[in-house]
C-alpha positions as a LaTeX table, in Angstrom:
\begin{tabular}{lrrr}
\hline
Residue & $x$ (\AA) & $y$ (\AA) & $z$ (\AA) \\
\hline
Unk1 & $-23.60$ & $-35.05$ & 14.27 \\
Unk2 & $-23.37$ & $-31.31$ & 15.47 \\
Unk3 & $-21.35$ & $-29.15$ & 13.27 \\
Unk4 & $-18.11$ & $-28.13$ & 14.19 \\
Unk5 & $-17.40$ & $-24.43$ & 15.23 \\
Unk6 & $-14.97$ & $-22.14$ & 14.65 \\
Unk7 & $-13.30$ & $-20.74$ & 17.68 \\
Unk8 & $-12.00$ & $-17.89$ & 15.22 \\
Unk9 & $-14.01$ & $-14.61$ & 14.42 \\
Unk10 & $-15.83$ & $-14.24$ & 11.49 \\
Unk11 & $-14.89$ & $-10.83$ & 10.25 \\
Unk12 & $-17.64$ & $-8.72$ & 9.20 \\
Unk13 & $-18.66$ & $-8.89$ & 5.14 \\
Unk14 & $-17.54$ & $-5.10$ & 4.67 \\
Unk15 & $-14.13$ & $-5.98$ & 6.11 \\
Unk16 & $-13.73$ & $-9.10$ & 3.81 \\
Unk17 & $-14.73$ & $-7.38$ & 0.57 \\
Unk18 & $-12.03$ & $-4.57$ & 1.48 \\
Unk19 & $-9.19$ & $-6.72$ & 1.83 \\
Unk20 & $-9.80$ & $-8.51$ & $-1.48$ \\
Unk21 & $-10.54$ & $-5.45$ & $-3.64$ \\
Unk22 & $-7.36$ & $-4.02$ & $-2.23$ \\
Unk23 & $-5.13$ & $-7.78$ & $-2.84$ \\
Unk24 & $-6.47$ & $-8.53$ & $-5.85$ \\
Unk25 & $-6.87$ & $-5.54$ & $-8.34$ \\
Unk26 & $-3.77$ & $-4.05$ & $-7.24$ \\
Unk27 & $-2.01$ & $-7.51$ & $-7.87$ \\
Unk28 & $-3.98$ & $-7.58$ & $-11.46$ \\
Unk29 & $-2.73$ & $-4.17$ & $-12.11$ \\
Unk30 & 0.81 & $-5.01$ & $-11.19$ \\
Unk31 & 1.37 & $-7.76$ & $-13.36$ \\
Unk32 & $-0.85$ & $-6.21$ & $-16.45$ \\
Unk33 & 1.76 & $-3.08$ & $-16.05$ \\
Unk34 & 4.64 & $-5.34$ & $-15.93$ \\
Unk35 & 3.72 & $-7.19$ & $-19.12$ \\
Unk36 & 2.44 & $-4.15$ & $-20.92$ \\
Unk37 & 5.33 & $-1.93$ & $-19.93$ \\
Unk38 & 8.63 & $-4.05$ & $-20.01$ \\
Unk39 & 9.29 & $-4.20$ & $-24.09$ \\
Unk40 & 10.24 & $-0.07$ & $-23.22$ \\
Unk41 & 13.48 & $-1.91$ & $-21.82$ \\
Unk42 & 14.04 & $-2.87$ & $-25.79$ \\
Unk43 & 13.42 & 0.19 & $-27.44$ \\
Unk44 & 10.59 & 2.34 & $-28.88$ \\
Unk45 & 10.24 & 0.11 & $-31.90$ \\
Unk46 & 8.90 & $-2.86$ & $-29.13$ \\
Unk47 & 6.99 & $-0.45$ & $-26.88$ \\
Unk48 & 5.12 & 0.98 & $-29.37$ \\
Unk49 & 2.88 & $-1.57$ & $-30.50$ \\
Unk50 & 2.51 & $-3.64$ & $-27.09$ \\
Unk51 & 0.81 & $-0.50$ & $-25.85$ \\
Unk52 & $-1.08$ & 0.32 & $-29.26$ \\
Unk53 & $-2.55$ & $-3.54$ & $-27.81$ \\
Unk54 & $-3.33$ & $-2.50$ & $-24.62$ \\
Unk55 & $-4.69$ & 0.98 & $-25.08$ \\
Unk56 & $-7.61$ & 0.16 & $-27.12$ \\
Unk57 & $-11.29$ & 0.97 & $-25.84$ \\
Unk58 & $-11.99$ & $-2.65$ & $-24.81$ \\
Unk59 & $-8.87$ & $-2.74$ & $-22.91$ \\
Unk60 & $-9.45$ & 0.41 & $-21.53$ \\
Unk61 & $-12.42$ & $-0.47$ & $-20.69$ \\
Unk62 & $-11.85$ & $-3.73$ & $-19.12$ \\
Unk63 & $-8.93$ & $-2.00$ & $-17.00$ \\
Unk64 & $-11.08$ & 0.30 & $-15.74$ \\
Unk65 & $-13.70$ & $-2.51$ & $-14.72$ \\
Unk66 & $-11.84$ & $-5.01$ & $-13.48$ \\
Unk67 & $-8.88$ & $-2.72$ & $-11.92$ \\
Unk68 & $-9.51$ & 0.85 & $-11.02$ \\
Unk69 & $-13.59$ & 0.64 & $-9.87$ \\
Unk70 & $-12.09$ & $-2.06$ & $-7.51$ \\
Unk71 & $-9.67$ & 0.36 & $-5.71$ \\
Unk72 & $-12.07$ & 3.08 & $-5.63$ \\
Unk73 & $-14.45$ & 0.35 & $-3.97$ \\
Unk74 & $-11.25$ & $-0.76$ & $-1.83$ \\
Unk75 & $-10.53$ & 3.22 & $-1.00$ \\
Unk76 & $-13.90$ & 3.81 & $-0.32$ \\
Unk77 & $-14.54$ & 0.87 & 2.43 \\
Unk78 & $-11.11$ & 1.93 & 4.02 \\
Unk79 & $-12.00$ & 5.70 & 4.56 \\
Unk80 & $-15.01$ & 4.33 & 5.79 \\
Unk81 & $-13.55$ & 2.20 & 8.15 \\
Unk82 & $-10.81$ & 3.91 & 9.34 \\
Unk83 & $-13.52$ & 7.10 & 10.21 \\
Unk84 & $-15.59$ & 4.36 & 12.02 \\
Unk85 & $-15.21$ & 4.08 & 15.72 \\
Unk86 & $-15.22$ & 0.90 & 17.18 \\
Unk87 & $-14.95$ & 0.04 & 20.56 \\
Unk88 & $-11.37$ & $-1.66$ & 21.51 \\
Unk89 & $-12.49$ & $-4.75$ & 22.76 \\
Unk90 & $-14.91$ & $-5.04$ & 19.57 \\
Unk91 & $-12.11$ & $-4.62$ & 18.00 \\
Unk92 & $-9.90$ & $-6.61$ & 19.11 \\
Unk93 & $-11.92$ & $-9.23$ & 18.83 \\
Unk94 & $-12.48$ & $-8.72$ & 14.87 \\
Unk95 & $-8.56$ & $-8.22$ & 14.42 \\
Unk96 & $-6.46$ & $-10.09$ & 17.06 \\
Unk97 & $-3.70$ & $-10.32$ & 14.93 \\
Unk98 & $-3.79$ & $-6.29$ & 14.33 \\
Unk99 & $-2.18$ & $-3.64$ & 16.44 \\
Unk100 & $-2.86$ & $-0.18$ & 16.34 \\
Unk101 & 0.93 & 0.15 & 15.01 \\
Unk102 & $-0.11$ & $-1.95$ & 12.12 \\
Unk103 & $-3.32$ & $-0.26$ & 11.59 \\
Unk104 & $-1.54$ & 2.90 & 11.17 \\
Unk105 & 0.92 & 1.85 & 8.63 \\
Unk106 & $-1.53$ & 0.14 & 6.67 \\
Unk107 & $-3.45$ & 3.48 & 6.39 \\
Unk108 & $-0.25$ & 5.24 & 5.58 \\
Unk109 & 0.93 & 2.91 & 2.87 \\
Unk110 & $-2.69$ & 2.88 & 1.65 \\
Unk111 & $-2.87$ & 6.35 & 1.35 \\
Unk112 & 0.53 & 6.63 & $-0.28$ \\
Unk113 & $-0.39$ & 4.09 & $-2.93$ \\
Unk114 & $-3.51$ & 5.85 & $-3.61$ \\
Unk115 & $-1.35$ & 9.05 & $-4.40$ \\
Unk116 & 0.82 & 7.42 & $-6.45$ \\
Unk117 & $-1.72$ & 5.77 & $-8.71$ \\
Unk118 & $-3.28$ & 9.20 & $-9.37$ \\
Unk119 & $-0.51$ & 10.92 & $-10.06$ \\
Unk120 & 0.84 & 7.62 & $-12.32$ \\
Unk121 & $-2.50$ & 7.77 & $-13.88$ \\
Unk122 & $-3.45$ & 11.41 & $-14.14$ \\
Unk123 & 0.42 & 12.11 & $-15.87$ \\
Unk124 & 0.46 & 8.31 & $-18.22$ \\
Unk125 & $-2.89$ & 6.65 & $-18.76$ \\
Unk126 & $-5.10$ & 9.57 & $-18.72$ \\
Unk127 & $-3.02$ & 11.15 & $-22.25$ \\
Unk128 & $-3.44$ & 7.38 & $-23.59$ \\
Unk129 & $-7.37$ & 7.77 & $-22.88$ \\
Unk130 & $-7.78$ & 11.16 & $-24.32$ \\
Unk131 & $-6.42$ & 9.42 & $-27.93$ \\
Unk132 & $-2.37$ & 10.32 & $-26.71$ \\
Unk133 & $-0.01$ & 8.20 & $-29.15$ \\
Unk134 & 2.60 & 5.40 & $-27.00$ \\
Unk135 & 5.30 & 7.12 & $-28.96$ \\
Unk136 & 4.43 & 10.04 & $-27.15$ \\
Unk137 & 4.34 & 8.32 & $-23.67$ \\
Unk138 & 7.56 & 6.43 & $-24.51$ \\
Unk139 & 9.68 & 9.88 & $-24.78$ \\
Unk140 & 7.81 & 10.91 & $-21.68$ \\
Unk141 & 8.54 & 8.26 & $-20.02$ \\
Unk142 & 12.71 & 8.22 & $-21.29$ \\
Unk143 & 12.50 & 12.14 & $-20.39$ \\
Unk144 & 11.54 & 12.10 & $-16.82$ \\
Unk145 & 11.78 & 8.23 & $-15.81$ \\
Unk146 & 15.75 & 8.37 & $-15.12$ \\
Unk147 & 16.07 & 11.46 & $-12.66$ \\
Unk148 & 16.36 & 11.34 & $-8.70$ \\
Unk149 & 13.39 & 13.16 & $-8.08$ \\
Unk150 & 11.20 & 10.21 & $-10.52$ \\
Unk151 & 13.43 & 7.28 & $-9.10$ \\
Unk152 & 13.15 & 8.13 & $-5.31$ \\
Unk153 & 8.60 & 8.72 & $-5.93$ \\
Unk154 & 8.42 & 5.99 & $-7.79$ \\
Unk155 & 10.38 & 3.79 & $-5.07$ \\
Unk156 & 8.03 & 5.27 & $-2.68$ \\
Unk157 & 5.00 & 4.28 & $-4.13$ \\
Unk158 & 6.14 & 1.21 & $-5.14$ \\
Unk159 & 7.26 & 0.22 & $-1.77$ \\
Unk160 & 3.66 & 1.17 & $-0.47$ \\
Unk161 & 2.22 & $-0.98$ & $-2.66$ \\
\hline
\end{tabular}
């Protein structure tokens, strides 16, 4: 019995190990920073020590593993690819389903998420990293978390994730 083919392209390895450390770590991190952040919505005396759980080294560490090496490993392939020049009916043949159109915005939304996890990180989870207490992030957090300027960039990013 001859084995059945596949009329579909294979896409290349690189390609597959981009989308999934771009799907996966970013959904990780999502739902880790839902479940770590949402006792803020009851006060600093439930914020407090859900964070003080989820700030210690192993969990920093394991973040850091399992979540941001991935995107750097996601960003990474993607610059590379998107500075790679492939001929169009290579591929096309690799992406039927893709437009240039779509291409683009997935760049652009890619690059705005990148921004926005940088600047999330470098201003909340770096301070918790240097030894910063979650009381401390909790009134930065109520200080600047409420104004037009924080609601419309977080919205942004947000949306390009």
């Amino acid at each position: 019995m001859e084995p059945r083919s596949d009329s579909r392209p294979r896409f290349p390895l690189a390609d597959r190990v981009h989308a999934a450390l771009g799907a996966f770590p970013l959904a990780v991190y999502m739902l880790l920073h839902v479940v770590e952040t949402w006792p803020a919505l009851s006060g600093r005396m439930h914020f407090g020590p859900r964070l003080r759980a989820t700030t210690t080294p192993a969990w920093l560490a394991a973040k850091a593993l399992l979540v941001l090496l991935p995107l750097v490993v996601h960003g990474a392939l993607g610059l590379r690819r998107a500075l790679q020049r492939r001929e169009p009916l290579v591929e096309a043949a690799l992406a039927p389903y893709a437009s240039p159109g779509l291409r683009t915005l997935q760049a652009v939304t890619g690059a705005l998420t990148a921004a926005y996890l940088v600047v999330h990180l470098a201003e909340l989870t770096v301070p918790l990293w240097r030894g910063g207490a979650p009381d401390q992030l909790y009134e930065t957090l109520s200080l600047r978390a409420g104004t037009p300027l924080s609601i419309a960039l977080v919205s942004i990013g947000l949306a390009a994730v």
